Short mmCIF file of C-alpha atoms in Angstrom, two decimals:
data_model
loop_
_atom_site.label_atom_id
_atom_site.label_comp_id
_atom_site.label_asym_id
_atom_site.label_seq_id
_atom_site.Cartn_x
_atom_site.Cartn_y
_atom_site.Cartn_z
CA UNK A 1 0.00 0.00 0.00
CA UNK A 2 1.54 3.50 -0.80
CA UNK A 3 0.48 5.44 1.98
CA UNK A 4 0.73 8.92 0.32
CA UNK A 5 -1.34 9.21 -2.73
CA UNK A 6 -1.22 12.90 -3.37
CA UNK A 7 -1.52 13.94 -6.84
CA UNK A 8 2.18 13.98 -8.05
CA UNK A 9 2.17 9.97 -6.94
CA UNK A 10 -0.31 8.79 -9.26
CA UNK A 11 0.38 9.04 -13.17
CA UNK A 12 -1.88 9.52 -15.73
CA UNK A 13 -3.00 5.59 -15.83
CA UNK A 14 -3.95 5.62 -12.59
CA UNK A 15 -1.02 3.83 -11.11
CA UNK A 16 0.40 4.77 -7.73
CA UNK A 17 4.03 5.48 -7.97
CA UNK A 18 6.91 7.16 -5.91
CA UNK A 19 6.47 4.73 -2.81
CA UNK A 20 7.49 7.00 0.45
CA UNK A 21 5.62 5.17 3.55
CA UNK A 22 4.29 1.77 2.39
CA UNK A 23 3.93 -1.53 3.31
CA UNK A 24 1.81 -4.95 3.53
CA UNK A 25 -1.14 -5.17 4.95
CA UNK A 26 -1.16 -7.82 7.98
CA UNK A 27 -3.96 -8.48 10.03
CA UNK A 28 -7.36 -7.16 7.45
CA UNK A 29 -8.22 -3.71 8.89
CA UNK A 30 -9.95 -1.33 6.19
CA UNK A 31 -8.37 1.91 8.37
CA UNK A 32 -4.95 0.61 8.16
CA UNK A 33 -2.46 3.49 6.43
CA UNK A 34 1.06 2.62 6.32
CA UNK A 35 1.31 6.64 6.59
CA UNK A 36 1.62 7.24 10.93
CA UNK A 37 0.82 11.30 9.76
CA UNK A 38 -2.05 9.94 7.99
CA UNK A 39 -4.40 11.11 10.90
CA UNK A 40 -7.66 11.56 8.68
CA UNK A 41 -6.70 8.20 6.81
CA UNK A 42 -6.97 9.69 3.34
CA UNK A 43 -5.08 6.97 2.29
CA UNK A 44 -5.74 4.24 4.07
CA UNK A 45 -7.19 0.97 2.38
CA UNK A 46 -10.67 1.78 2.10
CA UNK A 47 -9.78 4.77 1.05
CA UNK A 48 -7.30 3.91 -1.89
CA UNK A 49 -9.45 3.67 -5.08
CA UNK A 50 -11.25 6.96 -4.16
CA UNK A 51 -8.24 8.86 -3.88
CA UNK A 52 -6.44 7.45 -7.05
CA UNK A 53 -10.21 8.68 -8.50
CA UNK A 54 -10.01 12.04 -7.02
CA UNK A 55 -6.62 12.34 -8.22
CA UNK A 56 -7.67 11.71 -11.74
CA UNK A 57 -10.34 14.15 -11.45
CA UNK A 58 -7.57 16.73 -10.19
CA UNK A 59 -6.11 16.24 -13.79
CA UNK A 60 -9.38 16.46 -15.77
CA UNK A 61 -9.83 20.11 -14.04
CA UNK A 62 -6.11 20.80 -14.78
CA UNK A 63 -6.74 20.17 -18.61
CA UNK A 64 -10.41 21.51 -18.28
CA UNK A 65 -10.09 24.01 -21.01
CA UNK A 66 -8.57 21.46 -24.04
CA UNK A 67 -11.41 18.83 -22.77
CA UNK A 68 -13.88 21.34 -23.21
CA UNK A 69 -12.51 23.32 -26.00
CA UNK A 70 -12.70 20.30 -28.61
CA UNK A 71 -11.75 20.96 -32.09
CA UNK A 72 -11.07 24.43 -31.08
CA UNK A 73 -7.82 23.76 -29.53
CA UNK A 74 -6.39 24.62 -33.09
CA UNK A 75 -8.10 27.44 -33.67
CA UNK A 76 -5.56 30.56 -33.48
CA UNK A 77 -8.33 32.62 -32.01
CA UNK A 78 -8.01 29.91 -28.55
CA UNK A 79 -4.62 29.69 -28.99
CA UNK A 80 -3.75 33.64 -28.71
CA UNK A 81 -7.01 35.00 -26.85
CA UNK A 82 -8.01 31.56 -24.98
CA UNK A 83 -11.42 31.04 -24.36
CA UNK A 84 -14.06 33.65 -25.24
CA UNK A 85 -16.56 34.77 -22.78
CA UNK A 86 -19.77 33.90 -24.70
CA UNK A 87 -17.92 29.88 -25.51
CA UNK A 88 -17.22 29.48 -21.79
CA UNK A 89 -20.66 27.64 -20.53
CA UNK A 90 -20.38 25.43 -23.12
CA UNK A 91 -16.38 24.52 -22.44
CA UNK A 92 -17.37 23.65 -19.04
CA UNK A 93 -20.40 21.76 -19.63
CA UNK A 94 -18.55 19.64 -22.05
CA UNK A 95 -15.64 19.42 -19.63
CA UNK A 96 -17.50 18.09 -16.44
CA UNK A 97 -19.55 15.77 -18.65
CA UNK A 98 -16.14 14.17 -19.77
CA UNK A 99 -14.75 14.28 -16.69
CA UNK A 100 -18.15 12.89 -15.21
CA UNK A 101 -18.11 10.19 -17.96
CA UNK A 102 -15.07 8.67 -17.10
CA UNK A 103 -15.73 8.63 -13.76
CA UNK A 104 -18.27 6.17 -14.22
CA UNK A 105 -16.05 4.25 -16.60
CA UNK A 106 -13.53 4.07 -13.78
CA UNK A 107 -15.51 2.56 -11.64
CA UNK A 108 -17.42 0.29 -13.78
CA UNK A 109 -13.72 -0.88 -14.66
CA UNK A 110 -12.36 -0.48 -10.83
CA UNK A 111 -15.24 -3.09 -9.63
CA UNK A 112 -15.11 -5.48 -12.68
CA UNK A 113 -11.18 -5.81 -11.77
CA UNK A 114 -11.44 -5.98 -8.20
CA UNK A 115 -14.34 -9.04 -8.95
CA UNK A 116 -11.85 -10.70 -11.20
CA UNK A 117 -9.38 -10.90 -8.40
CA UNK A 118 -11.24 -11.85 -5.65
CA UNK A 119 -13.21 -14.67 -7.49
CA UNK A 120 -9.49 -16.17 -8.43
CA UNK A 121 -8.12 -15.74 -4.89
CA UNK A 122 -10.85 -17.43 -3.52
CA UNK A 123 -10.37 -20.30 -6.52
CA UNK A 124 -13.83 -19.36 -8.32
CA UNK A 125 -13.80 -20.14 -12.11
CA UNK A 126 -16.90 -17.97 -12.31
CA UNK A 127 -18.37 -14.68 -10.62
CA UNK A 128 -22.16 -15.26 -9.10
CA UNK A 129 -24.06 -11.69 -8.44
CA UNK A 130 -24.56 -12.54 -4.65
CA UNK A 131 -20.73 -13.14 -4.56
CA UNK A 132 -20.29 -9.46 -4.05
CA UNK A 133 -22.38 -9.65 -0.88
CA UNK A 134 -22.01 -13.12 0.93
CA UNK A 135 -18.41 -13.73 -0.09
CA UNK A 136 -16.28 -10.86 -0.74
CA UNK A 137 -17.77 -8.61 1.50
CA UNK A 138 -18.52 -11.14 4.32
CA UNK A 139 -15.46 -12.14 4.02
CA UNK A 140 -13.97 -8.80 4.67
CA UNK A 141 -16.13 -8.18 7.33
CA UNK A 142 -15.36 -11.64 9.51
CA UNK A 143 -11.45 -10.94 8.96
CA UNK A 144 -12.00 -7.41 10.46
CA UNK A 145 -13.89 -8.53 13.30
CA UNK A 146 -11.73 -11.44 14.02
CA UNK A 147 -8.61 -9.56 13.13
CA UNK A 148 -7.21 -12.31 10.79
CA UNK A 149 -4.09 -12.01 8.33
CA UNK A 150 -5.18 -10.99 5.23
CA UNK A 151 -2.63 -12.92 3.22
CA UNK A 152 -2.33 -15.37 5.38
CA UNK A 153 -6.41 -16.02 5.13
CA UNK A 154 -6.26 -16.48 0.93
CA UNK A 155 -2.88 -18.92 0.98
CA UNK A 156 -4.52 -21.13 3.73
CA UNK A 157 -7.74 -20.86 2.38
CA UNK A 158 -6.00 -22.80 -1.04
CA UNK A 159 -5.24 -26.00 1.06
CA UNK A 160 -8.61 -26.28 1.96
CA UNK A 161 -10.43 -29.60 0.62
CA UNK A 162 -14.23 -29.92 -0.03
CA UNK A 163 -13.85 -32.84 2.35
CA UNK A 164 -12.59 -30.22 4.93
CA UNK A 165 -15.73 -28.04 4.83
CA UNK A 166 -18.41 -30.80 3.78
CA UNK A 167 -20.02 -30.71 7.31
CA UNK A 168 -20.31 -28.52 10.20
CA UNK A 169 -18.19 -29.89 12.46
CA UNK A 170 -15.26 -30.10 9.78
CA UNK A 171 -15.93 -26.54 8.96
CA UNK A 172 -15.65 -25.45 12.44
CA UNK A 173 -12.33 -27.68 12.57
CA UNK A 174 -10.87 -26.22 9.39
CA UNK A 175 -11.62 -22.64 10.68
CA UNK A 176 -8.84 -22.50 13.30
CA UNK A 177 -6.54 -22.75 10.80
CA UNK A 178 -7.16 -19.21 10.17
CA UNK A 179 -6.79 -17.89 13.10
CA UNK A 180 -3.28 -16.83 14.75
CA UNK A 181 -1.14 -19.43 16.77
CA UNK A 182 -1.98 -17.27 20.10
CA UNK A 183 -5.80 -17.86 19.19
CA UNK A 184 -8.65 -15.65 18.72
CA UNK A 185 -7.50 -12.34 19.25
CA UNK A 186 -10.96 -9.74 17.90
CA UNK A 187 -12.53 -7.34 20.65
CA UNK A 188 -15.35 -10.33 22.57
CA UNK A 189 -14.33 -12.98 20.17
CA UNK A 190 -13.46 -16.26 21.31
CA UNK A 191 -12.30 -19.73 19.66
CA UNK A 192 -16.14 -20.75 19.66
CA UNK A 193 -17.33 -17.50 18.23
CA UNK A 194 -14.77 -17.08 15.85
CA UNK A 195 -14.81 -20.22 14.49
CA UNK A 196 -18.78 -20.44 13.78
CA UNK A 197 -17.98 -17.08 11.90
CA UNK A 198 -15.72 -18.39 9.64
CA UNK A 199 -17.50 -22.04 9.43
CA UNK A 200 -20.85 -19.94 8.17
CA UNK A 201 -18.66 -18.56 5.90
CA UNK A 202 -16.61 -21.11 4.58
CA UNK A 203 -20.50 -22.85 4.10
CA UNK A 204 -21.37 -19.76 1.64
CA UNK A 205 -17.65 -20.86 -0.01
CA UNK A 206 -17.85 -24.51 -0.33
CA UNK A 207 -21.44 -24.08 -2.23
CA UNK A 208 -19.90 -21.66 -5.06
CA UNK A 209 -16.90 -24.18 -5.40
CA UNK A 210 -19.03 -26.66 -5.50
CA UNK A 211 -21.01 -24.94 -8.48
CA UNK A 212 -17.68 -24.26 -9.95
CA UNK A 213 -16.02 -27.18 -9.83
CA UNK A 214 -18.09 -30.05 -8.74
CA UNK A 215 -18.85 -32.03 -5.72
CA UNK A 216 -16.32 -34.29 -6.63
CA UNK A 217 -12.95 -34.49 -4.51
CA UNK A 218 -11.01 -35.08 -7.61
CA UNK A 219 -11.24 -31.16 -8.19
CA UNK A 220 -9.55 -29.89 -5.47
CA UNK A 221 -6.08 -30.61 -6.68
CA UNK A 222 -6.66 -28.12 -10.11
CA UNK A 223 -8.23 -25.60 -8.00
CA UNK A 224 -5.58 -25.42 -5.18
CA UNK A 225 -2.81 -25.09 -7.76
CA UNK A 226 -4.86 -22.03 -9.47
CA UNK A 227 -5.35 -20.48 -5.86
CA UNK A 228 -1.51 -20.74 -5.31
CA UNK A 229 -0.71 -19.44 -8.40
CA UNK A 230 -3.11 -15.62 -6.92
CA UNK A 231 -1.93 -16.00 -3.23
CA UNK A 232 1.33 -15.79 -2.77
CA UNK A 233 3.01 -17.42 -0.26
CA UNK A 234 5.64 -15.31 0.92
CA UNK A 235 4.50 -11.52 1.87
CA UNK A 236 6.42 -9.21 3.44
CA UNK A 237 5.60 -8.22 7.06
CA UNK A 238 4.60 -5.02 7.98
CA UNK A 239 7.26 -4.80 11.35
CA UNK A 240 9.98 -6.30 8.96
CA UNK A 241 9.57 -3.19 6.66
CA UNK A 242 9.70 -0.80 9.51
CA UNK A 243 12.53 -2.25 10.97
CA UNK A 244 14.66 -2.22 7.83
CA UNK A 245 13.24 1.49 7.22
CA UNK A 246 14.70 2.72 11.09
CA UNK A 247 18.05 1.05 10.52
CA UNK A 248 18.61 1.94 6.30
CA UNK A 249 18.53 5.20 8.04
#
């Protein structure tokens, strides 16, 4: 996460550049900022596509007059006197309705993307319209609460069997393998709590694998492989970054 997305870190395609304070997010918190100044968290993780958005936007005003000007740009009466009083309303009309357009084609884009990702992390060969709601953002929400790893959660979620989550019980087992090896650490959570959380969740999982894949057992080897290949394994910690940071000094 770069943790200061002002305007001069983000080029023209959006991308976030110039890293100053950044890291990897460890434990799922949609406040986190890598950025300790960051007191309003501007640019903390919930607040990341927005502000790449708002960035954007910052350059659409900045080129306001050629977006609205058209095929007058070449004109030599726009290029010596600039725009003329009476042309103005309709520069800026045409302006915020470009700028306003491609808003909507950013996020259109933004959410198709982010859908595309999460459906492969979570090994899904196909994206459901309730996925949105009872996977992604359930599964946001139970991390948060239970203050699980976020990277940690996807890689150990691709060693998970069908056989594994194919009854209660065994989807109560499997949960604890999410959680941290001091236990259940979310504000009035505890090992019983937590892992009916993530067993009601992993039941909303195993159905759209299921509906994926198969019932059959004989799947799970493809799809693990295809989940390993989106969640990586190794992931830089957080306090490792900060340490090297103080003594690169």
């Amino acid at each position: 996460m770069n943790g200061v997305l002002n305007t001069d870190n983000t080029s023209i395609f959006g991308l976030s550049i110039d890293y100053g304070p950044f890291a990897f997010m460890d434990n799922f918190d949609p406040a986190y900022t890598p950025n300790h100044d960051d007191h309003m968290l501007r640019y903390s993780y919930r607040s990341q596509p927005s502000i790449i958005w708002w960035n954007l936007v910052r350059l659409g005003e900045a080129l306001g007059e050629l977006l609205g000007a058209g095929d007058r740009t070449d004109q030599e009466t726009f290029v010596t006197k600039g725009v003329e009083e009476d042309f103005a309303p309709i520069l800026i009309k045409r302006a915020e309705h470009i700028i306003d357009s491609t808003g909507d084609e950013y996020k259109a884009v933004f959410m198709s993307e982010y859908k595309r990702l999460m459906a492969a992390r979570l090994g899904l060969k196909t994206q459901s319209e309730s996925d949105f709601e009872k996977l992604y953002s359930n599964l946001l929400d139970t991390m948060e609460a239970l203050e699980l790893d976020f990277n940690h959660f996807f890689r150990r979620l691709s060693t998970v069997s069908l056989e594994d989550v194919s009854t209660e019980e065994r989807r109560k087992e499997t949960a604890t393998r999410f959680f941290h090896a001091e236990g259940v650490t979310g504000l009035n959570e505890d090992r019983a709590s937590a892992s009916a959380k993530v067993a009601s969740w992993l039941e909303s999982w195993r159905a759209r694998i299921a509906e994926d894949w198969g019932e059959h057992t004989s799947a799970d080897a493809e799809r693990q492989e295809a989940m390993n290949k989106v969640n990586p394994n190794f992931v830089p910690r957080g306090w490792i970054l900060d340490e090297g940071s103080y003594y690169g000094r």
